């Protein structure tokens, strides 16, 4: 089973990929570990799955599933004299149609070949291919608590039956699904080289205040005022706690380029720049750049052009930031007027901090928000 594209940024695509692994387990299929890069999971990315994620931990989490890399999958297909036949599946969610519906023979060749370059895998992409679009209705995360387990069970039974196929390769993706298909599991663990780098920096910074300012969807005219309010809040918190060290994670382009850390954040204006100047002139602000935490990647056997592209926007540094924020003594995020308030990224940090807060007491809060 090859999930050749997961159409969201890392925090969301991480959870979506788990859902697809669960489907592979239902069907008894080998799961291809799709390439990663630029905060996503896609056949078009430059780096192997293990660049972001801990593959050994994933094998322990899903012992019944066999995993192979995208490279191994490509080599397997190339070596075949009789090329593997395929079934192509798109899963869709629609609140307006809560019933399972099936649409066969959906034309998809142009996108597979043009957009996703699937011809490089030597698959039998011809008229023998089966194309299927399945509207799964409202996903399992949507119903009330009492209905949830029954909904999960029903969906698993339905998909296990509907996706049975003699085709050797299942190409699968999803559209308009924003939560897990089944039960919510913890996100996939990150690769040890990232977690080790984050752990080393976290130890050096301790104690510290972690700030997540995702400027996307904040009211642009209010950006300078948001920064002033944040400065006032942090000064008060520092005075009360004695903690002077600040770590900032943000979608603002810290590397000086005009490319944001999120591909959904399309406009950076003068008021964004002013806001960041207000913040950085008020404190000695630590970031993934100033700590040189990811400089070790220059020694990795990765093409310099691909690495430069990875570091120029959202990518591995977003994962690193997330790990630093999880371990901050205090975690601060913005009010609704100043940021993307409902952020899966922020929720993911909160989820990890909740566990830390309850189990070992090494952090002082789960999340607080500064006031405008």
mmCIF file of C-alpha atoms in Angstrom:
data_model
loop_
_atom_site.group_PDB
_atom_site.id
_atom_site.type_symbol
_atom_site.label_atom_id
_atom_site.label_comp_id
_atom_site.label_asym_id
_atom_site.label_seq_id
_atom_site.Cartn_x
_atom_site.Cartn_y
_atom_site.Cartn_z
ATOM 1 C CA UNK A 1 0.000 0.000 0.000
ATOM 2 C CA UNK A 2 1.495 3.295 -1.126
ATOM 3 C CA UNK A 3 0.116 6.511 0.361
ATOM 4 C CA UNK A 4 1.825 8.597 -2.272
ATOM 5 C CA UNK A 5 0.663 11.995 -0.995
ATOM 6 C CA UNK A 6 -0.717 13.364 2.267
ATOM 7 C CA UNK A 7 -1.976 16.836 1.511
ATOM 8 C CA UNK A 8 -1.283 18.689 4.761
ATOM 9 C CA UNK A 9 1.659 19.951 6.770
ATOM 10 C CA UNK A 10 3.667 17.732 9.098
ATOM 11 C CA UNK A 11 1.600 17.800 12.286
ATOM 12 C CA UNK A 12 -1.568 16.810 10.423
ATOM 13 C CA UNK A 13 0.074 14.517 7.872
ATOM 14 C CA UNK A 14 1.742 12.678 10.777
ATOM 15 C CA UNK A 15 -1.687 11.673 12.131
ATOM 16 C CA UNK A 16 -3.140 10.957 8.695
ATOM 17 C CA UNK A 17 -0.287 8.579 7.910
ATOM 18 C CA UNK A 18 -1.109 6.587 11.045
ATOM 19 C CA UNK A 19 -4.654 6.132 9.722
ATOM 20 C CA UNK A 20 -3.279 4.713 6.480
ATOM 21 C CA UNK A 21 -1.011 2.329 8.399
ATOM 22 C CA UNK A 22 -4.120 1.121 10.222
ATOM 23 C CA UNK A 23 -5.775 0.483 6.842
ATOM 24 C CA UNK A 24 -2.703 -1.452 5.671
ATOM 25 C CA UNK A 25 -2.991 -3.558 8.819
ATOM 26 C CA UNK A 26 -6.681 -4.233 8.128
ATOM 27 C CA UNK A 27 -5.860 -5.391 4.596
ATOM 28 C CA UNK A 28 -2.652 -7.272 5.407
ATOM 29 C CA UNK A 29 -0.689 -5.109 2.977
ATOM 30 C CA UNK A 30 2.949 -4.023 3.180
ATOM 31 C CA UNK A 31 3.141 -0.289 3.925
ATOM 32 C CA UNK A 32 5.434 1.903 1.840
ATOM 33 C CA UNK A 33 7.131 4.589 3.922
ATOM 34 C CA UNK A 34 6.683 7.594 1.666
ATOM 35 C CA UNK A 35 9.375 10.236 1.344
ATOM 36 C CA UNK A 36 9.283 13.384 3.487
ATOM 37 C CA UNK A 37 10.428 16.997 3.279
ATOM 38 C CA UNK A 38 9.261 20.612 3.510
ATOM 39 C CA UNK A 39 6.892 19.675 6.356
ATOM 40 C CA UNK A 40 5.060 16.998 4.418
ATOM 41 C CA UNK A 41 4.804 13.372 3.326
ATOM 42 C CA UNK A 42 4.774 12.864 -0.436
ATOM 43 C CA UNK A 43 6.296 10.856 -3.257
ATOM 44 C CA UNK A 44 7.679 14.194 -4.536
ATOM 45 C CA UNK A 45 9.789 14.925 -1.436
ATOM 46 C CA UNK A 46 13.557 14.526 -1.323
ATOM 47 C CA UNK A 47 14.250 12.665 1.905
ATOM 48 C CA UNK A 48 13.569 9.146 3.096
ATOM 49 C CA UNK A 49 10.878 8.645 5.731
ATOM 50 C CA UNK A 50 13.511 8.099 8.435
ATOM 51 C CA UNK A 51 14.762 11.661 8.048
ATOM 52 C CA UNK A 52 11.686 12.808 10.007
ATOM 53 C CA UNK A 53 10.420 9.711 11.806
ATOM 54 C CA UNK A 54 11.630 6.844 13.985
ATOM 55 C CA UNK A 55 11.027 3.788 11.796
ATOM 56 C CA UNK A 56 12.063 1.278 14.473
ATOM 57 C CA UNK A 57 9.531 2.773 16.890
ATOM 58 C CA UNK A 58 6.861 2.569 14.189
ATOM 59 C CA UNK A 59 7.595 -1.138 13.689
ATOM 60 C CA UNK A 60 7.163 -1.693 17.433
ATOM 61 C CA UNK A 61 3.887 0.233 17.398
ATOM 62 C CA UNK A 62 2.524 -1.803 14.473
ATOM 63 C CA UNK A 63 4.170 -5.250 14.772
ATOM 64 C CA UNK A 64 1.705 -6.845 12.341
ATOM 65 C CA UNK A 65 2.603 -4.464 9.501
ATOM 66 C CA UNK A 66 5.620 -4.893 7.234
ATOM 67 C CA UNK A 67 7.246 -1.613 6.179
ATOM 68 C CA UNK A 68 9.479 -0.834 3.197
ATOM 69 C CA UNK A 69 10.952 2.484 2.067
ATOM 70 C CA UNK A 70 9.861 4.350 -1.054
ATOM 71 C CA UNK A 71 13.276 3.549 -2.554
ATOM 72 C CA UNK A 72 12.841 -0.179 -1.866
ATOM 73 C CA UNK A 73 9.366 -0.049 -3.397
ATOM 74 C CA UNK A 74 10.721 1.649 -6.517
ATOM 75 C CA UNK A 75 13.508 -0.930 -6.901
ATOM 76 C CA UNK A 76 11.029 -3.793 -6.427
ATOM 77 C CA UNK A 77 8.811 -2.453 -9.224
ATOM 78 C CA UNK A 78 11.773 -1.816 -11.531
ATOM 79 C CA UNK A 79 13.022 -5.388 -11.162
ATOM 80 C CA UNK A 80 9.662 -6.917 -12.053
ATOM 81 C CA UNK A 81 9.361 -8.289 -15.585
ATOM 82 C CA UNK A 82 5.571 -8.282 -15.324
ATOM 83 C CA UNK A 83 4.804 -4.888 -13.886
ATOM 84 C CA UNK A 84 2.554 -4.701 -10.794
ATOM 85 C CA UNK A 85 -1.101 -3.917 -11.414
ATOM 86 C CA UNK A 86 -2.810 -1.267 -9.267
ATOM 87 C CA UNK A 87 -5.977 -0.164 -7.582
ATOM 88 C CA UNK A 88 -6.225 3.554 -6.882
ATOM 89 C CA UNK A 89 -8.321 4.762 -3.950
ATOM 90 C CA UNK A 90 -9.300 8.258 -2.823
ATOM 91 C CA UNK A 91 -11.025 8.550 0.545
ATOM 92 C CA UNK A 92 -13.219 11.612 1.009
ATOM 93 C CA UNK A 93 -15.193 13.015 3.916
ATOM 94 C CA UNK A 94 -18.473 14.851 3.498
ATOM 95 C CA UNK A 95 -20.680 16.106 6.297
ATOM 96 C CA UNK A 96 -23.447 16.644 3.762
ATOM 97 C CA UNK A 97 -23.447 12.950 2.863
ATOM 98 C CA UNK A 98 -22.970 10.810 5.978
ATOM 99 C CA UNK A 99 -23.463 7.549 4.092
ATOM 100 C CA UNK A 100 -20.730 5.437 2.536
ATOM 101 C CA UNK A 101 -20.779 5.879 -1.230
ATOM 102 C CA UNK A 102 -18.637 4.312 -3.949
ATOM 103 C CA UNK A 103 -17.713 5.750 -7.330
ATOM 104 C CA UNK A 104 -15.761 3.481 -9.677
ATOM 105 C CA UNK A 105 -13.595 4.349 -12.690
ATOM 106 C CA UNK A 106 -12.674 7.834 -11.527
ATOM 107 C CA UNK A 107 -10.279 9.335 -14.104
ATOM 108 C CA UNK A 108 -7.017 10.191 -12.388
ATOM 109 C CA UNK A 109 -4.235 9.427 -14.871
ATOM 110 C CA UNK A 110 -3.319 13.046 -15.569
ATOM 111 C CA UNK A 111 -2.645 13.838 -11.923
ATOM 112 C CA UNK A 112 -0.783 10.597 -11.246
ATOM 113 C CA UNK A 113 1.545 11.071 -14.191
ATOM 114 C CA UNK A 114 1.745 14.857 -14.432
ATOM 115 C CA UNK A 115 1.525 16.059 -10.847
ATOM 116 C CA UNK A 116 2.919 13.091 -8.917
ATOM 117 C CA UNK A 117 5.348 11.617 -11.518
ATOM 118 C CA UNK A 118 4.140 8.105 -10.748
ATOM 119 C CA UNK A 119 5.483 6.768 -14.049
ATOM 120 C CA UNK A 120 8.920 6.461 -12.415
ATOM 121 C CA UNK A 121 7.673 3.462 -10.399
ATOM 122 C CA UNK A 122 7.138 1.105 -13.316
ATOM 123 C CA UNK A 123 3.591 0.246 -12.332
ATOM 124 C CA UNK A 124 0.911 -0.960 -14.723
ATOM 125 C CA UNK A 125 -0.710 2.447 -15.177
ATOM 126 C CA UNK A 126 -3.055 1.615 -18.026
ATOM 127 C CA UNK A 127 -6.711 0.808 -18.635
ATOM 128 C CA UNK A 128 -6.464 -2.270 -16.421
ATOM 129 C CA UNK A 129 -6.102 -0.045 -13.345
ATOM 130 C CA UNK A 130 -9.083 0.208 -11.006
ATOM 131 C CA UNK A 131 -9.951 3.707 -9.779
ATOM 132 C CA UNK A 132 -12.244 4.152 -6.834
ATOM 133 C CA UNK A 133 -13.415 7.220 -4.938
ATOM 134 C CA UNK A 134 -15.033 6.451 -1.582
ATOM 135 C CA UNK A 135 -17.016 8.985 0.372
ATOM 136 C CA UNK A 136 -16.767 7.734 3.950
ATOM 137 C CA UNK A 137 -19.196 10.318 5.291
ATOM 138 C CA UNK A 138 -18.489 11.760 8.720
ATOM 139 C CA UNK A 139 -15.232 10.379 10.122
ATOM 140 C CA UNK A 140 -14.903 8.504 13.356
ATOM 141 C CA UNK A 141 -13.637 11.581 15.196
ATOM 142 C CA UNK A 142 -16.868 13.450 14.514
ATOM 143 C CA UNK A 143 -19.623 11.617 16.456
ATOM 144 C CA UNK A 144 -20.440 12.071 20.099
ATOM 145 C CA UNK A 145 -18.503 9.973 22.599
ATOM 146 C CA UNK A 146 -21.199 7.316 22.942
ATOM 147 C CA UNK A 147 -21.341 6.734 19.195
ATOM 148 C CA UNK A 148 -17.629 6.892 18.575
ATOM 149 C CA UNK A 149 -16.497 3.279 19.073
ATOM 150 C CA UNK A 150 -19.397 1.903 17.046
ATOM 151 C CA UNK A 151 -18.574 4.356 14.267
ATOM 152 C CA UNK A 152 -14.931 3.259 14.312
ATOM 153 C CA UNK A 153 -15.892 -0.419 14.195
ATOM 154 C CA UNK A 154 -18.374 0.144 11.359
ATOM 155 C CA UNK A 155 -15.827 2.103 9.331
ATOM 156 C CA UNK A 156 -13.153 -0.557 9.769
ATOM 157 C CA UNK A 157 -15.546 -3.332 8.675
ATOM 158 C CA UNK A 158 -16.651 -1.287 5.673
ATOM 159 C CA UNK A 159 -13.137 -0.379 4.512
ATOM 160 C CA UNK A 160 -11.758 -3.875 5.078
ATOM 161 C CA UNK A 161 -14.476 -5.281 2.810
ATOM 162 C CA UNK A 162 -14.542 -2.495 0.228
ATOM 163 C CA UNK A 163 -10.769 -2.248 -0.224
ATOM 164 C CA UNK A 164 -10.112 -5.949 -0.704
ATOM 165 C CA UNK A 165 -8.418 -6.328 -4.070
ATOM 166 C CA UNK A 166 -6.179 -8.735 -5.971
ATOM 167 C CA UNK A 167 -4.207 -5.799 -7.370
ATOM 168 C CA UNK A 168 -0.616 -6.025 -6.180
ATOM 169 C CA UNK A 169 -0.307 -2.323 -5.376
ATOM 170 C CA UNK A 170 -2.849 -0.050 -3.751
ATOM 171 C CA UNK A 171 -2.233 3.634 -4.380
ATOM 172 C CA UNK A 172 -4.208 5.560 -1.803
ATOM 173 C CA UNK A 173 -4.745 9.146 -0.745
ATOM 174 C CA UNK A 174 -7.420 11.298 0.867
ATOM 175 C CA UNK A 175 -9.220 14.594 0.360
ATOM 176 C CA UNK A 176 -11.079 16.814 2.842
ATOM 177 C CA UNK A 177 -10.403 14.568 5.838
ATOM 178 C CA UNK A 178 -9.047 16.627 8.720
ATOM 179 C CA UNK A 179 -9.027 14.200 11.638
ATOM 180 C CA UNK A 180 -7.998 10.579 12.254
ATOM 181 C CA UNK A 181 -10.118 7.978 10.512
ATOM 182 C CA UNK A 182 -10.199 5.720 13.540
ATOM 183 C CA UNK A 183 -9.200 6.057 17.203
ATOM 184 C CA UNK A 184 -6.835 8.931 17.949
ATOM 185 C CA UNK A 185 -3.355 7.533 18.530
ATOM 186 C CA UNK A 186 -0.255 9.412 19.639
ATOM 187 C CA UNK A 187 1.669 10.924 16.709
ATOM 188 C CA UNK A 188 4.549 9.049 15.133
ATOM 189 C CA UNK A 189 7.795 9.495 17.051
ATOM 190 C CA UNK A 190 10.505 11.604 15.460
ATOM 191 C CA UNK A 191 13.911 10.417 14.286
ATOM 192 C CA UNK A 192 16.569 10.149 16.974
ATOM 193 C CA UNK A 193 18.885 12.659 15.305
ATOM 194 C CA UNK A 194 16.191 15.364 15.726
ATOM 195 C CA UNK A 195 15.151 14.364 19.246
ATOM 196 C CA UNK A 196 18.791 14.238 20.361
ATOM 197 C CA UNK A 197 19.482 17.702 18.933
ATOM 198 C CA UNK A 198 16.371 19.096 20.640
ATOM 199 C CA UNK A 199 17.232 17.410 23.951
ATOM 200 C CA UNK A 200 20.744 18.893 23.930
ATOM 201 C CA UNK A 201 19.471 22.422 23.289
ATOM 202 C CA UNK A 202 16.642 22.084 25.792
ATOM 203 C CA UNK A 203 19.124 21.119 28.512
ATOM 204 C CA UNK A 204 21.308 24.135 27.686
ATOM 205 C CA UNK A 205 18.342 26.528 27.738
ATOM 206 C CA UNK A 206 16.748 25.278 30.982
ATOM 207 C CA UNK A 207 14.896 26.943 32.581
ATOM 208 C CA UNK A 208 13.205 28.728 29.688
ATOM 209 C CA UNK A 209 9.930 30.167 28.402
ATOM 210 C CA UNK A 210 8.778 28.753 25.064
ATOM 211 C CA UNK A 211 6.687 31.008 22.823
ATOM 212 C CA UNK A 212 4.734 29.788 19.810
ATOM 213 C CA UNK A 213 3.633 32.672 17.632
ATOM 214 C CA UNK A 214 1.969 31.453 14.468
ATOM 215 C CA UNK A 215 1.226 34.789 12.812
ATOM 216 C CA UNK A 216 -0.878 33.222 10.074
ATOM 217 C CA UNK A 217 -4.532 34.357 10.389
ATOM 218 C CA UNK A 218 -3.640 37.019 12.939
ATOM 219 C CA UNK A 219 -5.084 40.441 12.163
ATOM 220 C CA UNK A 220 -2.305 42.167 10.239
ATOM 221 C CA UNK A 221 -3.023 45.688 11.540
ATOM 222 C CA UNK A 222 -2.760 44.383 15.103
ATOM 223 C CA UNK A 223 0.652 42.703 14.718
ATOM 224 C CA UNK A 224 2.706 45.504 16.369
ATOM 225 C CA UNK A 225 0.216 45.762 19.236
ATOM 226 C CA UNK A 226 0.301 41.957 19.619
ATOM 227 C CA UNK A 227 4.084 42.123 19.938
ATOM 228 C CA UNK A 228 3.912 44.895 22.535
ATOM 229 C CA UNK A 229 1.404 42.875 24.561
ATOM 230 C CA UNK A 230 3.624 39.803 24.341
ATOM 231 C CA UNK A 231 6.642 41.772 25.550
ATOM 232 C CA UNK A 232 4.653 43.086 28.534
ATOM 233 C CA UNK A 233 3.444 39.567 29.344
ATOM 234 C CA UNK A 234 6.903 37.987 29.154
ATOM 235 C CA UNK A 235 8.504 40.723 31.256
ATOM 236 C CA UNK A 236 5.910 40.121 33.969
ATOM 237 C CA UNK A 237 6.331 36.337 33.771
ATOM 238 C CA UNK A 238 10.125 36.662 33.936
ATOM 239 C CA UNK A 239 9.878 38.941 36.940
ATOM 240 C CA UNK A 240 7.564 36.537 38.763
ATOM 241 C CA UNK A 241 9.493 33.343 37.945
ATOM 242 C CA UNK A 242 13.071 34.546 37.580
ATOM 243 C CA UNK A 243 13.280 32.855 34.156
ATOM 244 C CA UNK A 244 15.081 35.048 31.652
ATOM 245 C CA UNK A 245 15.693 32.647 28.771
ATOM 246 C CA UNK A 246 13.248 32.857 25.863
ATOM 247 C CA UNK A 247 12.790 30.431 22.974
ATOM 248 C CA UNK A 248 10.652 31.501 20.020
ATOM 249 C CA UNK A 249 8.982 29.201 17.486
ATOM 250 C CA UNK A 250 7.160 31.041 14.711
ATOM 251 C CA UNK A 251 6.029 30.837 11.100
ATOM 252 C CA UNK A 252 7.680 34.226 10.503
ATOM 253 C CA UNK A 253 10.779 33.806 8.243
ATOM 254 C CA UNK A 254 13.579 34.012 10.803
ATOM 255 C CA UNK A 255 16.258 33.302 8.197
ATOM 256 C CA UNK A 256 15.762 36.713 6.565
ATOM 257 C CA UNK A 257 14.062 35.362 3.462
ATOM 258 C CA UNK A 258 10.538 36.387 2.575
ATOM 259 C CA UNK A 259 9.424 32.758 2.661
ATOM 260 C CA UNK A 260 7.342 31.801 5.688
ATOM 261 C CA UNK A 261 7.624 28.620 7.740
ATOM 262 C CA UNK A 262 4.166 27.563 6.558
ATOM 263 C CA UNK A 263 3.033 27.216 2.935
ATOM 264 C CA UNK A 264 -0.477 28.300 3.970
ATOM 265 C CA UNK A 265 0.883 31.646 5.257
ATOM 266 C CA UNK A 266 1.064 33.583 2.026
ATOM 267 C CA UNK A 267 1.592 37.203 2.983
ATOM 268 C CA UNK A 268 4.350 38.826 5.042
ATOM 269 C CA UNK A 269 4.013 42.594 5.334
ATOM 270 C CA UNK A 270 5.688 45.516 7.040
ATOM 271 C CA UNK A 271 3.590 45.150 10.176
ATOM 272 C CA UNK A 272 4.753 41.557 10.580
ATOM 273 C CA UNK A 273 8.353 42.798 10.336
ATOM 274 C CA UNK A 274 7.672 45.568 12.840
ATOM 275 C CA UNK A 275 6.125 43.125 15.290
ATOM 276 C CA UNK A 276 9.144 40.835 15.137
ATOM 277 C CA UNK A 277 11.530 43.786 15.624
ATOM 278 C CA UNK A 278 9.582 44.830 18.734
ATOM 279 C CA UNK A 279 9.929 41.345 20.181
ATOM 280 C CA UNK A 280 13.570 40.666 19.304
ATOM 281 C CA UNK A 281 14.738 44.117 20.422
ATOM 282 C CA UNK A 282 13.146 43.586 23.843
ATOM 283 C CA UNK A 283 14.755 40.223 24.669
ATOM 284 C CA UNK A 284 17.641 38.015 23.710
ATOM 285 C CA UNK A 285 15.449 35.576 21.794
ATOM 286 C CA UNK A 286 16.672 32.050 21.076
ATOM 287 C CA UNK A 287 15.512 30.301 17.889
ATOM 288 C CA UNK A 288 16.432 27.235 15.862
ATOM 289 C CA UNK A 289 18.799 29.508 13.921
ATOM 290 C CA UNK A 290 20.528 31.261 16.826
ATOM 291 C CA UNK A 291 21.124 27.989 18.691
ATOM 292 C CA UNK A 292 22.781 26.415 15.597
ATOM 293 C CA UNK A 293 20.959 23.272 16.643
ATOM 294 C CA UNK A 294 20.538 21.903 13.118
ATOM 295 C CA UNK A 295 24.014 22.746 11.810
ATOM 296 C CA UNK A 296 24.881 19.044 12.128
ATOM 297 C CA UNK A 297 22.697 18.360 9.093
ATOM 298 C CA UNK A 298 25.496 19.727 6.907
ATOM 299 C CA UNK A 299 27.345 16.470 7.659
ATOM 300 C CA UNK A 300 24.413 14.310 6.595
ATOM 301 C CA UNK A 301 24.679 12.482 3.245
ATOM 302 C CA UNK A 302 22.077 14.771 1.733
ATOM 303 C CA UNK A 303 22.385 16.895 -1.398
ATOM 304 C CA UNK A 304 23.218 20.495 -0.476
ATOM 305 C CA UNK A 305 20.559 21.882 -2.824
ATOM 306 C CA UNK A 306 17.840 19.701 -1.285
ATOM 307 C CA UNK A 307 18.993 20.586 2.229
ATOM 308 C CA UNK A 308 18.991 24.297 1.438
ATOM 309 C CA UNK A 309 15.444 23.989 0.111
ATOM 310 C CA UNK A 310 14.401 22.083 3.247
ATOM 311 C CA UNK A 311 15.827 24.762 5.541
ATOM 312 C CA UNK A 312 14.413 27.724 3.604
ATOM 313 C CA UNK A 313 10.808 27.170 4.666
ATOM 314 C CA UNK A 314 8.756 24.912 6.884
ATOM 315 C CA UNK A 315 10.449 21.573 7.394
ATOM 316 C CA UNK A 316 12.614 19.781 9.881
ATOM 317 C CA UNK A 317 13.021 22.983 11.907
ATOM 318 C CA UNK A 318 9.277 22.894 12.628
ATOM 319 C CA UNK A 319 9.693 19.466 14.191
ATOM 320 C CA UNK A 320 12.694 20.708 16.178
ATOM 321 C CA UNK A 321 10.719 23.723 17.436
ATOM 322 C CA UNK A 322 7.875 21.455 18.500
ATOM 323 C CA UNK A 323 10.226 19.331 20.605
ATOM 324 C CA UNK A 324 11.744 22.406 22.262
ATOM 325 C CA UNK A 325 8.293 23.818 23.080
ATOM 326 C CA UNK A 326 7.190 20.523 24.619
ATOM 327 C CA UNK A 327 9.945 20.755 27.226
ATOM 328 C CA UNK A 328 9.746 24.473 28.027
ATOM 329 C CA UNK A 329 9.153 25.338 31.681
ATOM 330 C CA UNK A 330 6.381 27.677 30.506
ATOM 331 C CA UNK A 331 4.600 27.464 27.149
ATOM 332 C CA UNK A 332 2.967 30.625 25.801
ATOM 333 C CA UNK A 333 0.808 31.092 22.695
ATOM 334 C CA UNK A 334 -1.162 34.023 21.322
ATOM 335 C CA UNK A 335 -4.727 35.294 21.608
ATOM 336 C CA UNK A 336 -7.133 34.762 18.724
ATOM 337 C CA UNK A 337 -6.570 38.233 17.230
ATOM 338 C CA UNK A 338 -2.812 37.676 16.964
ATOM 339 C CA UNK A 339 -2.338 34.195 15.573
ATOM 340 C CA UNK A 340 -3.767 31.037 14.115
ATOM 341 C CA UNK A 341 -5.580 30.176 17.321
ATOM 342 C CA UNK A 342 -6.904 26.715 16.439
ATOM 343 C CA UNK A 343 -3.650 25.107 15.408
ATOM 344 C CA UNK A 344 -3.042 21.362 15.329
ATOM 345 C CA UNK A 345 0.623 22.162 15.915
ATOM 346 C CA UNK A 346 -0.217 23.997 19.155
ATOM 347 C CA UNK A 347 -2.581 21.202 20.187
ATOM 348 C CA UNK A 348 0.161 18.642 19.574
ATOM 349 C CA UNK A 349 2.507 20.540 21.900
ATOM 350 C CA UNK A 350 -0.244 20.801 24.523
ATOM 351 C CA UNK A 351 -0.972 17.071 24.263
ATOM 352 C CA UNK A 352 2.665 16.193 24.959
ATOM 353 C CA UNK A 353 2.899 18.750 27.767
ATOM 354 C CA UNK A 354 -0.256 17.396 29.405
ATOM 355 C CA UNK A 355 1.474 14.040 29.761
ATOM 356 C CA UNK A 356 4.660 15.641 31.123
ATOM 357 C CA UNK A 357 2.693 17.831 33.523
ATOM 358 C CA UNK A 358 0.785 14.886 34.951
ATOM 359 C CA UNK A 359 3.624 12.369 35.086
ATOM 360 C CA UNK A 360 6.790 14.077 36.247
ATOM 361 C CA UNK A 361 6.078 17.689 37.133
ATOM 362 C CA UNK A 362 9.148 19.081 35.345
ATOM 363 C CA UNK A 363 7.095 21.780 33.594
ATOM 364 C CA UNK A 364 5.071 24.569 35.171
ATOM 365 C CA UNK A 365 2.070 24.856 32.844
ATOM 366 C CA UNK A 366 0.429 23.235 29.852
ATOM 367 C CA UNK A 367 -0.331 26.449 27.950
ATOM 368 C CA UNK A 368 -1.070 30.092 28.711
ATOM 369 C CA UNK A 369 -2.014 32.815 26.246
ATOM 370 C CA UNK A 370 -0.953 36.394 26.429
ATOM 371 C CA UNK A 371 -3.721 38.995 26.268
ATOM 372 C CA UNK A 372 -3.980 41.703 23.670
#
